[in-house]
Amino acid sequence: MELYRLIASTEEGEIPIVAAAESEAEAFRIADREIQHHYLKKPKITDIALIQRKSIGKNGAGYLIRPRESYE
Amino acid sequence: MSYVKVWADHEQLNKNEINKLKKDGLSIFEDIPKYARDGFESIPKDQYMYFKYAGLTVQKPQDKGLFMMRVKIPTGILNAEQAEVLAEIGHDYGRDILDITTRQSIQYHWVPLEKLPEIFDLLKKVDLTTSEAEGDAPRNVVGNPLAGIDRDELFDTRPTVNEIYRFFQDNPDFSNLPRKYKISINANIYNAGHAEINDLAFTPASKVVDGKKVLGFHVKVGGGLAAKPYLAEQLNVFVAKDQVRNVASAVTTLYRDYGYRKSRARARLKYLVADWGIRKFEEKVLELTGPLPSAGKDETVGWNGGFFFGAHPQKQDGLNYVGISVPVGRISSGDFSKIAGLAKQYGSGELRTVNSQNLIIPNIPDRALNDLLAEDIFKKFPVHPTPFTGYAMACTGNEFCNLALTNTKDKMEEIAARLDREVDLDVPVRIYMVGCTNSCGQRHIADIGIQGLKLRTQKGELVDAYEIFVGGTLTGGGHFNERLKGRIAASLISDVLKDFLLYFKKEKEKGETFFTFKNRLGTEKLQTVLDDILKAATSERE
Ligand code: SF4
């Protein structure tokens, strides 16, 4: 199992999404699911990008979510 | 053990730290012969981390008993015998491939466990080692690949590099650091040692002492790239050559004893320097070294990106060095051996590795230079490379790295080759590609950085894609490149870069570098340029 960090781009800006999944394709499916769950009125998504992966070891894994710096 | 591990009873040590207290990393060399005999299955998984101290990483897939192996080459200098042994190892044990790394080391893949003892013997005979090429220890000492022969060096740094390398190498006092530790020692006035991205860097400096000009070093600490990049800061000290060891030992002792061991993500020296501030760090260094003169005159005048292509006279009259391009640092053992052979035939046998992942043959007499340059091998590895291929770099990428989201080396070569055919510029543009946000390939300091990701398009396809970053440098203390918005599918990236660079060609002033151009126009302007190119490229495809 891996922990994936994704970013959905919308006209209003970027939405960070984190997904624990067995594969990249599954991570995208989870991202879709979470977007569906979250919004009453779904924003127009231009694309979804997977930008980082970490394996989930015994000690777990995580991401700190905040706006990216210009060099990131 | 001649020191007390002051952190031993800290409550919140990370798992690696607890393991390292039980067993020192360097002790892996005692275990490897047994594992090599008994097979990969005999290695308990919790022992994998120790292999790092022998310069080895278990290669994916993790059950095949194959390793990535790195050999240190201090300041990049190899003698003829060493070069030949490195080629031989690639041929016999590494499926014929050698990678030159951005720390002037040589890296192999697919090295079988059972062959490690033989390989270690071969390396030892020629005074080379894999020890501490990885792991939480002092890594290869990088420096001026032209040390001792350089018209642009303040002085010959070979004795200093050798002293520092030997002092730290396999020294049990410094084999348990909180994290990797990178030292640079350079006196080339164009910052060939990439000072600002090292944990500890000695840079060329001079100072007038008692009316006499003394040559020595300034010191920068706490640099490093990776996901949280930081440029090293300068201590207000002048270090004479005979004081380098004293200072290096002090900085490393502080790191060993005060560096953070709770989370590996905060363990590099840069976090300690950022928390303490540079002045407190300096005070602590001086407590250990005793008084040192304050900083003198900085002798660095610019940054050459670590590129030394072409034939140039050395500081020794009648001798020349020849800088050779090795695209993305990858070379077959046969070709490496051929180049080592030429170094012997025409020069002194010495061969040098460069942190831009290239090679240098030094010590070629004037009379032999044309004959050397006429050799066939330079058709494949040119001394005047086409500008994009010659100045491109790439990290390992998804071929061997578990964290990678995309291919890097092949893709970078493909893009550079296309740009070479279709964009003709009067200045080189350094393009570095990495396969994820960790940025091992020094993406942050590229003119144009390319970072891999996976993209799902509006049509629902899952494709490799890239983001681009503009305007990185180590000139004037350094500046990280800045991300432009827009994710570019792998199928479009070379088209997009071509148009982007054609815009640069059209708008640039004569001789203007990409970095100056980016500063003149500003990132926002370049963003609108990219937006337009992307819009056009996508609508063409639709
Ligand atoms: S930058 Fe990412 S993909 Fe490239 S070698 Fe480093 S961790 Fe692997």
Coordinates of C-alpha atoms and ligand atoms in Angstrom, one line a residue:
Chain A
M1 CA 0.0 0.0 0.0
E2 CA 1.3 3.4 -0.9
L3 CA 0.3 6.9 0.1
Y4 CA -0.2 9.2 -2.9
R5 CA -0.3 12.9 -3.0
L6 CA -2.4 14.4 -5.8
I7 CA -3.5 17.8 -6.9
A8 CA -6.7 18.6 -8.8
S9 CA -6.6 21.7 -10.8
T10 CA -9.8 23.8 -11.0
E11 CA -10.6 27.3 -12.2
E12 CA -10.6 28.4 -8.6
G13 CA -7.2 26.9 -7.9
E14 CA -5.6 23.7 -6.7
I15 CA -7.2 21.1 -4.5
P16 CA -4.8 18.8 -2.6
I17 CA -5.8 15.2 -2.2
V18 CA -4.2 12.3 -0.4
A19 CA -5.0 8.7 -1.3
A20 CA -3.8 5.4 0.2
A21 CA -3.9 2.9 -2.7
E22 CA -2.3 -0.2 -4.2
S23 CA -1.6 1.5 -7.6
E24 CA -1.5 4.8 -9.3
A25 CA -4.7 4.1 -11.2
E26 CA -6.5 3.3 -7.9
A27 CA -5.2 6.5 -6.4
F28 CA -6.8 8.5 -9.1
R29 CA -10.1 6.6 -8.6
I30 CA -9.9 7.4 -4.9
A31 CA -9.3 11.1 -5.7
D32 CA -12.4 11.1 -7.9
R33 CA -14.4 9.5 -5.1
E34 CA -13.3 12.0 -2.6
I35 CA -14.1 14.9 -4.9
Q36 CA -17.6 13.5 -5.5
H37 CA -18.2 13.1 -1.8
H38 CA -17.0 16.6 -0.9
Y39 CA -18.7 19.0 -3.2
L40 CA -22.4 19.8 -3.5
K41 CA -21.7 21.5 -6.7
K42 CA -18.6 19.9 -8.3
P43 CA -16.0 22.3 -9.5
K44 CA -14.8 22.1 -13.1
I45 CA -11.6 20.0 -12.9
T46 CA -9.1 20.7 -15.7
D47 CA -6.8 17.8 -14.7
I48 CA -5.6 15.7 -11.8
A49 CA -1.9 15.2 -11.2
L50 CA -0.2 12.7 -8.9
I51 CA 2.9 14.4 -7.7
Q52 CA 4.3 12.2 -4.9
R53 CA 4.2 8.7 -3.6
K54 CA 5.5 7.2 -0.3
S55 CA 5.3 3.6 0.8
I56 CA 3.3 3.1 4.0
G57 CA 5.7 1.2 6.3
K58 CA 5.1 0.0 9.9
N59 CA 5.5 3.6 11.1
G60 CA 2.8 4.9 8.7
A61 CA 3.3 7.7 6.2
G62 CA 1.9 11.2 5.8
Y63 CA 2.0 14.5 4.0
L64 CA 1.8 18.0 5.3
I65 CA -0.7 19.8 3.2
R66 CA 0.0 23.5 2.4
P67 CA 0.3 25.6 -0.7
R68 CA 3.5 24.7 -2.6
E69 CA 6.4 27.1 -2.6
S70 CA 7.5 28.4 -6.0
Y71 CA 10.5 26.1 -6.0
E72 CA 8.4 23.0 -5.2
Chain B
M1 CA 35.2 4.5 20.6
S2 CA 36.7 7.8 21.4
Y3 CA 33.5 9.8 21.9
V4 CA 30.4 9.6 23.9
K5 CA 27.1 9.3 22.0
V6 CA 25.4 12.1 23.8
W7 CA 22.1 11.4 22.1
A8 CA 22.0 7.8 23.2
D9 CA 19.4 8.4 26.0
H10 CA 17.2 10.8 24.1
E11 CA 13.7 9.6 24.4
Q12 CA 12.5 10.1 20.8
L13 CA 15.1 8.6 18.5
N14 CA 13.9 7.3 15.2
K15 CA 14.1 3.6 14.4
N16 CA 17.3 3.9 12.3
E17 CA 18.9 5.8 15.3
I18 CA 18.0 3.0 17.7
N19 CA 19.4 0.4 15.3
K20 CA 22.6 2.5 14.7
L21 CA 23.2 2.6 18.5
K22 CA 23.0 -1.2 18.6
K23 CA 25.2 -1.7 15.6
D24 CA 27.4 0.7 13.8
G25 CA 26.8 1.0 10.0
L26 CA 30.4 0.2 9.1
S27 CA 30.1 -3.3 10.7
I28 CA 28.1 -4.4 7.7
F29 CA 31.5 -5.1 6.0
E30 CA 31.9 -8.0 8.5
D31 CA 28.5 -9.5 7.6
I32 CA 28.6 -9.2 3.8
P33 CA 30.9 -12.2 3.2
K34 CA 28.5 -14.4 5.2
Y35 CA 25.4 -13.1 3.4
A36 CA 27.2 -13.5 0.0
R37 CA 27.8 -17.2 0.8
D38 CA 24.3 -17.9 2.2
G39 CA 22.3 -16.0 -0.3
F40 CA 19.9 -13.0 -0.3
E41 CA 17.2 -14.8 1.7
S42 CA 19.6 -15.1 4.6
I43 CA 19.6 -11.3 5.0
P44 CA 17.0 -10.1 7.6
K45 CA 15.0 -7.2 6.2
D46 CA 16.0 -5.0 9.2
Q47 CA 19.6 -5.3 8.0
Y48 CA 19.0 -3.7 4.6
M49 CA 19.7 -0.2 6.0
Y50 CA 23.2 -1.2 7.0
F51 CA 24.1 -2.0 3.4
K52 CA 24.0 1.7 2.7
Y53 CA 27.2 2.2 4.7
A54 CA 28.8 -0.1 2.2
G55 CA 27.6 2.1 -0.6
L56 CA 24.9 -0.5 -1.5
T57 CA 21.1 -0.2 -2.0
V58 CA 18.9 -3.2 -2.4
Q59 CA 17.6 -2.8 -6.0
K60 CA 14.0 -3.1 -6.9
P61 CA 12.3 -5.7 -7.2
Q62 CA 13.7 -6.3 -3.7
D63 CA 13.8 -10.1 -3.9
K64 CA 16.4 -10.6 -6.7
G65 CA 19.5 -10.1 -4.6
L66 CA 20.8 -7.3 -6.8
F67 CA 22.3 -4.0 -5.6
M68 CA 22.9 -0.5 -6.7
M69 CA 26.5 0.2 -5.8
R70 CA 28.4 3.5 -5.6
V71 CA 32.2 4.0 -5.5
K72 CA 33.6 7.2 -4.1
I73 CA 36.1 9.3 -6.1
P74 CA 37.3 12.2 -4.0
T75 CA 37.3 15.4 -6.2
G76 CA 36.8 13.1 -9.2
I77 CA 40.5 12.1 -9.7
L78 CA 41.2 8.5 -10.9
N79 CA 44.6 7.1 -11.8
A80 CA 44.9 4.7 -14.7
E81 CA 44.6 1.5 -12.6
Q82 CA 41.6 2.8 -10.8
A83 CA 39.8 3.7 -14.1
E84 CA 40.5 0.3 -15.5
V85 CA 39.2 -1.5 -12.4
L86 CA 36.0 0.6 -12.6
A87 CA 35.5 -0.4 -16.2
E88 CA 36.2 -4.0 -15.3
I89 CA 33.6 -4.1 -12.5
G90 CA 31.0 -2.6 -14.8
H91 CA 31.8 -5.3 -17.4
D92 CA 32.0 -8.3 -15.1
Y93 CA 29.3 -7.4 -12.5
G94 CA 27.2 -4.4 -13.6
R95 CA 25.7 -5.4 -16.9
D96 CA 28.1 -3.2 -18.7
I97 CA 26.8 0.1 -17.4
L98 CA 28.5 2.9 -15.4
D99 CA 26.7 6.0 -14.2
I100 CA 28.7 9.1 -13.3
T101 CA 26.9 10.8 -10.5
T102 CA 26.4 14.4 -9.5
R103 CA 28.9 13.8 -6.7
Q104 CA 31.6 12.6 -9.0
S105 CA 31.1 9.0 -8.0
I106 CA 30.6 6.0 -10.2
Q107 CA 27.4 4.0 -9.7
Y108 CA 26.5 0.5 -10.9
H109 CA 23.2 -1.4 -11.0
W110 CA 22.3 -5.1 -10.9
V111 CA 25.4 -6.0 -8.8
P112 CA 24.9 -9.5 -7.5
L113 CA 25.2 -10.1 -3.7
E114 CA 27.5 -13.1 -4.1
K115 CA 30.1 -11.1 -6.0
L116 CA 30.5 -8.3 -3.5
P117 CA 33.5 -9.7 -1.7
E118 CA 35.3 -10.1 -5.0
I119 CA 34.4 -6.5 -6.0
F120 CA 35.6 -5.1 -2.6
D121 CA 38.9 -6.9 -3.1
L122 CA 39.3 -5.4 -6.6
L123 CA 38.5 -1.9 -5.3
K124 CA 40.8 -2.2 -2.3
K125 CA 43.8 -3.2 -4.4
V126 CA 43.5 0.2 -6.2
D127 CA 42.7 2.2 -3.1
L128 CA 39.0 2.8 -4.0
T129 CA 36.0 2.2 -1.7
T130 CA 32.2 2.0 -1.6
S131 CA 32.3 2.6 2.1
E132 CA 30.1 5.5 3.3
A133 CA 29.2 6.3 -0.3
E134 CA 25.7 6.1 1.1
G135 CA 24.3 6.0 4.6
D136 CA 24.4 8.5 7.5
A137 CA 28.0 9.3 7.0
P138 CA 30.4 11.6 5.2
R139 CA 29.8 11.0 1.5
N140 CA 32.2 11.4 -1.4
V141 CA 34.2 14.7 -1.0
V142 CA 33.4 16.7 -4.1
G143 CA 35.6 19.4 -5.5
N144 CA 37.3 20.9 -8.5
P145 CA 37.7 18.2 -11.1
L146 CA 40.6 20.2 -12.4
A147 CA 42.4 20.4 -9.1
G148 CA 46.1 20.8 -9.6
I149 CA 45.9 21.6 -13.3
D150 CA 43.4 24.5 -13.4
R151 CA 44.3 27.9 -14.6
D152 CA 41.2 29.2 -12.7
E153 CA 42.1 27.7 -9.3
L154 CA 43.4 29.8 -6.5
F155 CA 45.6 26.9 -5.5
D156 CA 45.8 23.1 -5.8
T157 CA 43.2 21.5 -3.5
R158 CA 44.4 17.9 -4.0
P159 CA 46.4 17.7 -0.7
T160 CA 43.4 19.2 1.2
V161 CA 40.9 16.8 -0.3
N162 CA 43.1 13.9 0.3
E163 CA 43.6 14.9 3.9
I164 CA 39.9 15.4 4.6
Y165 CA 38.9 12.2 2.7
R166 CA 41.4 10.1 4.7
F167 CA 40.4 11.8 8.0
F168 CA 36.7 11.0 7.7
Q169 CA 36.9 7.8 5.7
D170 CA 35.9 4.8 7.9
N171 CA 36.6 6.9 11.0
P172 CA 34.4 5.4 13.7
D173 CA 34.1 8.9 15.3
F174 CA 32.0 10.1 12.4
S175 CA 30.3 7.0 11.0
N176 CA 27.1 7.6 12.9
L177 CA 25.8 11.0 11.8
P178 CA 22.1 11.9 11.9
R179 CA 21.8 11.7 8.1
K180 CA 23.9 11.9 4.9
Y181 CA 26.7 14.5 5.1
K182 CA 28.1 16.1 2.0
I183 CA 31.5 17.9 1.9
S184 CA 32.8 20.1 -0.9
I185 CA 36.4 21.4 -1.2
N186 CA 37.1 23.6 -4.1
A187 CA 39.4 26.5 -5.1
N188 CA 38.2 27.0 -8.7
I189 CA 37.0 30.6 -8.8
Y190 CA 33.9 29.5 -10.8
N191 CA 32.4 27.5 -7.9
A192 CA 33.1 24.1 -9.5
G193 CA 32.4 22.4 -6.1
H194 CA 28.8 23.7 -6.1
A195 CA 29.4 25.0 -2.5
E196 CA 25.9 26.1 -1.7
I197 CA 24.3 22.7 -2.0
N198 CA 26.6 20.9 0.4
D199 CA 26.4 20.5 4.1
L200 CA 30.0 21.8 4.5
A201 CA 31.8 23.6 1.8
F202 CA 35.2 25.2 1.6
T203 CA 35.4 27.9 -1.0
P204 CA 38.4 29.9 -2.4
A205 CA 39.3 33.0 -0.3
S206 CA 42.3 35.1 0.6
K207 CA 43.2 37.3 3.5
V208 CA 46.0 39.7 4.2
V209 CA 47.6 38.6 7.4
D210 CA 50.6 40.6 8.9
G211 CA 50.9 42.4 5.5
K212 CA 51.0 39.2 3.6
K213 CA 48.3 37.7 1.3
V214 CA 47.4 34.3 2.5
L215 CA 45.4 31.9 0.4
G216 CA 42.8 29.6 2.0
F217 CA 39.1 29.1 2.3
H218 CA 35.8 30.5 3.4
V219 CA 33.3 28.1 4.8
K220 CA 29.6 27.6 4.0
V221 CA 27.4 25.3 6.0
G222 CA 23.9 23.8 5.9
G223 CA 23.2 23.5 2.2
G224 CA 21.2 20.8 0.5
L225 CA 18.6 20.3 -2.2
A226 CA 16.0 17.5 -2.0
A227 CA 12.3 18.3 -1.2
K228 CA 13.2 21.2 1.2
P229 CA 16.1 22.9 -0.6
Y230 CA 18.4 25.3 1.3
L231 CA 21.4 27.2 0.2
A232 CA 24.5 27.0 2.5
E233 CA 25.3 30.1 4.6
Q234 CA 28.8 31.5 5.2
L235 CA 30.6 31.5 8.5
N236 CA 32.6 34.6 9.3
V237 CA 36.0 32.8 9.3
F238 CA 39.0 32.5 7.2
V239 CA 40.5 29.1 7.2
A240 CA 44.2 28.6 6.2
K241 CA 44.9 25.3 4.5
D242 CA 46.4 23.7 7.6
Q243 CA 43.2 24.5 9.5
V244 CA 40.7 22.8 7.2
R245 CA 40.8 19.5 9.1
N246 CA 40.3 21.3 12.4
V247 CA 37.2 23.2 11.0
A248 CA 35.8 20.2 9.2
S249 CA 36.1 18.1 12.3
A250 CA 34.4 20.8 14.4
V251 CA 31.4 21.3 12.1
T252 CA 31.0 17.5 11.8
T253 CA 31.2 17.0 15.5
L254 CA 28.5 19.6 16.1
Y255 CA 26.3 17.9 13.5
R256 CA 27.0 14.5 15.1
D257 CA 26.2 15.7 18.6
Y258 CA 23.4 18.2 18.0
G259 CA 21.9 17.2 14.7
Y260 CA 18.4 16.0 15.0
R261 CA 17.8 12.3 15.3
K262 CA 14.1 12.2 16.1
S263 CA 12.8 12.5 12.6
R264 CA 14.9 11.5 9.5
A265 CA 13.0 14.2 7.6
R266 CA 14.6 16.9 9.8
A267 CA 18.0 15.3 10.3
R268 CA 20.2 17.0 7.7
L269 CA 22.5 19.7 8.9
K270 CA 20.4 22.5 7.3
Y271 CA 17.7 22.1 9.9
L272 CA 20.1 22.6 12.8
V273 CA 21.7 25.6 11.1
A274 CA 18.2 27.1 10.4
D275 CA 17.2 26.6 14.0
W276 CA 20.4 27.9 15.6
G277 CA 21.0 30.7 13.1
I278 CA 24.3 31.1 11.4
R279 CA 25.9 33.2 14.1
K280 CA 25.2 30.7 16.9
F281 CA 26.5 27.9 14.7
E282 CA 29.7 29.9 14.1
E283 CA 30.1 30.5 17.9
K284 CA 29.8 26.8 18.5
V285 CA 32.4 26.0 15.7
L286 CA 34.8 28.5 17.3
E287 CA 34.4 27.0 20.7
L288 CA 35.7 23.7 19.2
T289 CA 38.4 25.1 16.8
G290 CA 39.7 27.9 19.0
P291 CA 40.0 31.4 17.5
L292 CA 40.1 31.7 13.7
P293 CA 40.6 34.9 11.7
S294 CA 37.5 36.6 10.4
A295 CA 36.5 36.1 6.8
G296 CA 38.8 37.7 4.2
K297 CA 38.2 38.2 0.5
D298 CA 35.9 35.9 -1.3
E299 CA 37.7 34.8 -4.5
T300 CA 34.7 33.1 -6.2
V301 CA 33.8 35.2 -9.2
G302 CA 31.0 33.2 -10.8
W303 CA 29.6 29.7 -11.5
N304 CA 30.4 27.5 -14.4
G305 CA 27.7 24.9 -13.7
G306 CA 30.4 22.2 -13.5
F307 CA 30.9 22.1 -17.2
F308 CA 34.4 21.8 -18.7
F309 CA 34.0 20.8 -22.4
G310 CA 36.6 21.1 -25.0
A311 CA 40.4 21.1 -25.0
H312 CA 42.0 23.8 -22.8
P313 CA 45.6 24.6 -21.7
Q314 CA 46.4 23.6 -18.1
K315 CA 48.3 25.7 -15.7
Q316 CA 51.3 23.5 -16.6
D317 CA 52.8 24.9 -19.8
G318 CA 52.5 22.5 -22.7
L319 CA 49.8 20.3 -21.2
N320 CA 46.0 20.4 -21.8
Y321 CA 42.9 18.8 -20.5
V322 CA 40.0 17.6 -22.6
G323 CA 36.4 17.8 -21.3
I324 CA 34.2 15.1 -22.7
S325 CA 30.4 15.0 -22.8
V326 CA 28.7 11.8 -21.4
P327 CA 25.0 12.3 -22.0
V328 CA 23.1 12.1 -18.7
G329 CA 26.2 10.5 -17.2
R330 CA 25.6 7.0 -18.6
I331 CA 28.5 5.1 -20.3
S332 CA 29.2 1.4 -21.2
S333 CA 32.1 -0.2 -19.5
G334 CA 33.6 -0.8 -22.9
D335 CA 33.5 2.9 -23.7
F336 CA 34.7 3.9 -20.3
S337 CA 37.6 1.5 -20.7
K338 CA 38.4 3.0 -24.2
I339 CA 38.5 6.5 -22.8
A340 CA 40.7 5.3 -19.9
G341 CA 43.0 3.7 -22.5
L342 CA 43.3 7.0 -24.4
A343 CA 44.1 8.7 -21.2
K344 CA 47.0 6.3 -20.8
Q345 CA 48.1 6.4 -24.4
Y346 CA 48.1 10.2 -24.8
G347 CA 48.2 11.5 -21.2
S348 CA 49.3 10.4 -17.8
G349 CA 46.6 7.7 -17.5
E350 CA 44.6 10.0 -15.2
L351 CA 40.9 10.4 -15.8
R352 CA 38.6 12.7 -13.9
T353 CA 34.8 12.6 -13.2
V354 CA 32.8 15.8 -13.1
N355 CA 29.7 16.6 -11.0
S356 CA 27.9 17.5 -14.3
Q357 CA 28.1 13.7 -14.9
N358 CA 30.9 14.1 -17.5
L359 CA 34.6 13.1 -17.9
I360 CA 37.9 14.9 -18.3
I361 CA 41.2 13.5 -19.7
P362 CA 44.0 15.6 -18.2
N363 CA 47.7 16.0 -19.0
I364 CA 47.7 15.8 -22.8
P365 CA 50.9 17.3 -24.3
D366 CA 50.4 19.9 -27.0
R367 CA 51.9 17.7 -29.7
A368 CA 49.5 14.8 -28.9
L369 CA 46.3 16.9 -28.6
N370 CA 45.2 16.8 -32.3
D371 CA 45.8 13.0 -32.5
L372 CA 43.8 12.4 -29.4
L373 CA 40.9 14.6 -30.6
A374 CA 40.8 12.7 -33.9
E375 CA 40.0 9.4 -32.1
D376 CA 36.7 7.9 -33.1
I377 CA 35.3 7.7 -29.5
F378 CA 34.7 11.4 -29.6
K379 CA 32.1 11.0 -32.2
K380 CA 30.0 9.3 -29.6
F381 CA 31.2 11.3 -26.6
P382 CA 31.9 14.7 -28.1
V383 CA 34.3 17.3 -26.7
H384 CA 32.1 20.0 -28.1
P385 CA 28.7 18.5 -27.5
T386 CA 25.5 19.9 -29.0
P387 CA 24.4 22.5 -26.4
F388 CA 21.2 20.8 -25.1
T389 CA 22.6 17.2 -24.8
G390 CA 25.8 18.5 -23.4
Y391 CA 24.2 20.5 -20.7
A392 CA 21.4 18.1 -19.8
M393 CA 21.3 16.1 -16.6
A394 CA 18.8 13.6 -15.2
C395 CA 18.3 11.7 -11.9
T396 CA 17.9 7.9 -11.8
G397 CA 14.2 7.9 -12.6
N398 CA 11.7 5.0 -12.7
E399 CA 14.2 2.6 -14.1
F400 CA 15.7 2.0 -10.6
C401 CA 14.1 4.4 -8.2
N402 CA 11.0 3.3 -6.2
L403 CA 9.9 6.9 -5.7
A404 CA 10.0 7.9 -9.4
L405 CA 6.8 8.8 -11.1
T406 CA 8.3 9.0 -14.6
N407 CA 11.2 8.0 -16.7
T408 CA 14.0 10.6 -16.7
K409 CA 17.3 9.6 -18.4
D410 CA 15.8 8.3 -21.7
K411 CA 13.2 11.1 -21.9
M412 CA 15.8 13.8 -21.2
E413 CA 18.1 12.4 -23.9
E414 CA 15.2 12.4 -26.3
I415 CA 14.2 16.0 -25.6
A416 CA 17.8 17.2 -25.7
A417 CA 18.4 15.5 -29.0
R418 CA 15.3 17.1 -30.5
L419 CA 16.2 20.6 -29.2
D420 CA 19.7 20.2 -30.6
R421 CA 18.2 19.6 -34.0
E422 CA 15.6 22.3 -33.9
V423 CA 16.8 25.2 -31.7
D424 CA 20.1 26.9 -32.4
L425 CA 21.2 29.2 -29.6
D426 CA 24.4 31.2 -28.8
V427 CA 24.4 30.1 -25.2
P428 CA 23.9 26.7 -23.5
V429 CA 20.7 26.2 -21.5
R430 CA 21.1 23.7 -18.6
I431 CA 18.0 21.5 -18.5
Y432 CA 17.9 19.0 -15.6
M433 CA 15.1 16.4 -15.2
V434 CA 13.9 14.6 -12.1
G435 CA 11.3 11.9 -11.6
C436 CA 9.7 13.2 -8.4
T437 CA 9.5 16.1 -5.9
N438 CA 12.7 14.8 -4.2
S439 CA 14.8 16.4 -6.9
C440 CA 18.0 14.3 -6.6
G441 CA 19.2 15.5 -10.0
Q442 CA 19.8 19.1 -8.8
R443 CA 16.7 20.3 -10.6
H444 CA 16.4 23.4 -8.4
I445 CA 19.6 25.0 -9.8
A446 CA 18.9 24.3 -13.5
D447 CA 18.1 27.0 -16.0
I448 CA 15.1 24.9 -16.8
G449 CA 14.1 22.2 -14.4
I450 CA 11.7 19.4 -15.4
Q451 CA 9.9 17.4 -12.7
G452 CA 8.0 14.2 -13.4
L453 CA 4.4 13.4 -12.3
K454 CA 1.5 11.3 -13.4
L455 CA -1.4 13.2 -15.0
R456 CA -5.0 12.2 -15.7
T457 CA -6.2 14.2 -18.6
Q458 CA -9.7 15.5 -19.2
K459 CA -10.2 12.5 -21.5
G460 CA -9.5 10.3 -18.5
E461 CA -6.1 8.9 -19.7
L462 CA -3.3 8.3 -17.3
V463 CA -0.1 9.7 -18.7
D464 CA 3.5 10.7 -17.7
A465 CA 3.7 14.4 -17.4
Y466 CA 6.0 17.1 -16.3
E467 CA 6.1 20.5 -14.6
I468 CA 8.8 23.0 -15.6
F469 CA 10.7 25.4 -13.4
V470 CA 12.7 28.4 -14.6
G471 CA 15.8 30.4 -13.6
G472 CA 17.9 28.3 -11.1
T473 CA 21.6 29.1 -10.5
L474 CA 24.4 29.0 -8.0
T475 CA 25.7 32.3 -9.2
G476 CA 25.9 35.0 -6.5
G477 CA 25.1 32.7 -3.7
G478 CA 22.4 30.8 -5.6
H479 CA 18.7 31.0 -6.5
F480 CA 16.2 28.2 -6.9
N481 CA 14.2 28.0 -10.1
E482 CA 10.5 28.8 -10.0
R483 CA 7.6 26.6 -11.1
L484 CA 5.5 27.7 -14.0
K485 CA 1.9 26.6 -13.8
G486 CA 0.7 24.0 -16.3
R487 CA 1.3 20.2 -16.5
I488 CA 2.7 19.0 -19.7
A489 CA 2.0 15.5 -21.0
A490 CA 5.1 13.5 -21.9
S491 CA 3.9 13.4 -25.5
L492 CA 3.9 17.3 -25.6
I493 CA 6.9 18.2 -23.5
S494 CA 9.5 18.3 -26.3
D495 CA 7.2 20.4 -28.6
V496 CA 6.5 22.8 -25.7
L497 CA 10.1 23.2 -24.7
K498 CA 11.1 23.7 -28.3
D499 CA 8.6 26.6 -28.7
F500 CA 9.6 28.0 -25.3
L501 CA 13.2 28.0 -26.3
L502 CA 12.5 29.4 -29.7
Y503 CA 10.8 32.3 -27.9
F504 CA 14.0 32.7 -25.8
K505 CA 16.0 32.7 -29.0
K506 CA 13.8 35.4 -30.6
E507 CA 13.6 37.7 -27.5
K508 CA 17.1 37.3 -26.0
E509 CA 19.9 39.7 -26.4
K510 CA 23.2 38.6 -27.9
G511 CA 25.1 36.4 -25.4
E512 CA 22.3 36.7 -22.8
T513 CA 22.0 33.6 -20.6
F514 CA 18.7 32.1 -19.8
F515 CA 19.1 33.1 -16.1
T516 CA 19.6 36.8 -17.1
F517 CA 16.8 36.6 -19.6
K518 CA 14.4 35.2 -17.0
N519 CA 15.3 37.9 -14.6
R520 CA 14.9 40.6 -17.2
L521 CA 11.4 39.4 -18.3
G522 CA 10.2 38.1 -15.0
T523 CA 8.5 34.8 -14.1
E524 CA 5.0 36.2 -14.8
K525 CA 5.9 37.0 -18.4
L526 CA 7.3 33.5 -19.0
Q527 CA 4.2 32.1 -17.5
T528 CA 2.0 33.8 -20.2
V529 CA 4.4 32.6 -22.8
L530 CA 4.1 29.0 -21.6
D531 CA 0.3 29.4 -21.3
D532 CA 0.1 30.4 -25.0
I533 CA 2.3 27.6 -26.1
L534 CA 0.3 25.1 -24.1
K535 CA -2.9 26.4 -25.4
A536 CA -1.7 26.1 -29.0
A537 CA -0.1 22.7 -28.5
T538 CA -3.2 21.2 -26.9
S539 CA -5.6 22.6 -29.5
E540 CA -3.4 21.2 -32.3
R541 CA -3.8 17.8 -30.8
E542 CA -7.5 18.0 -30.4
Ligands
SF4_1 S1 14.4 12.7 -7.8 FE1 12.9 11.2 -7.2 S2 12.8 9.8 -9.0 FE2 14.7 10.9 -9.2 S3 16.2 9.6 -8.1 FE3 15.5 11.1 -6.6 S4 13.8 10.1 -5.5 FE4 14.2 9.0 -7.5

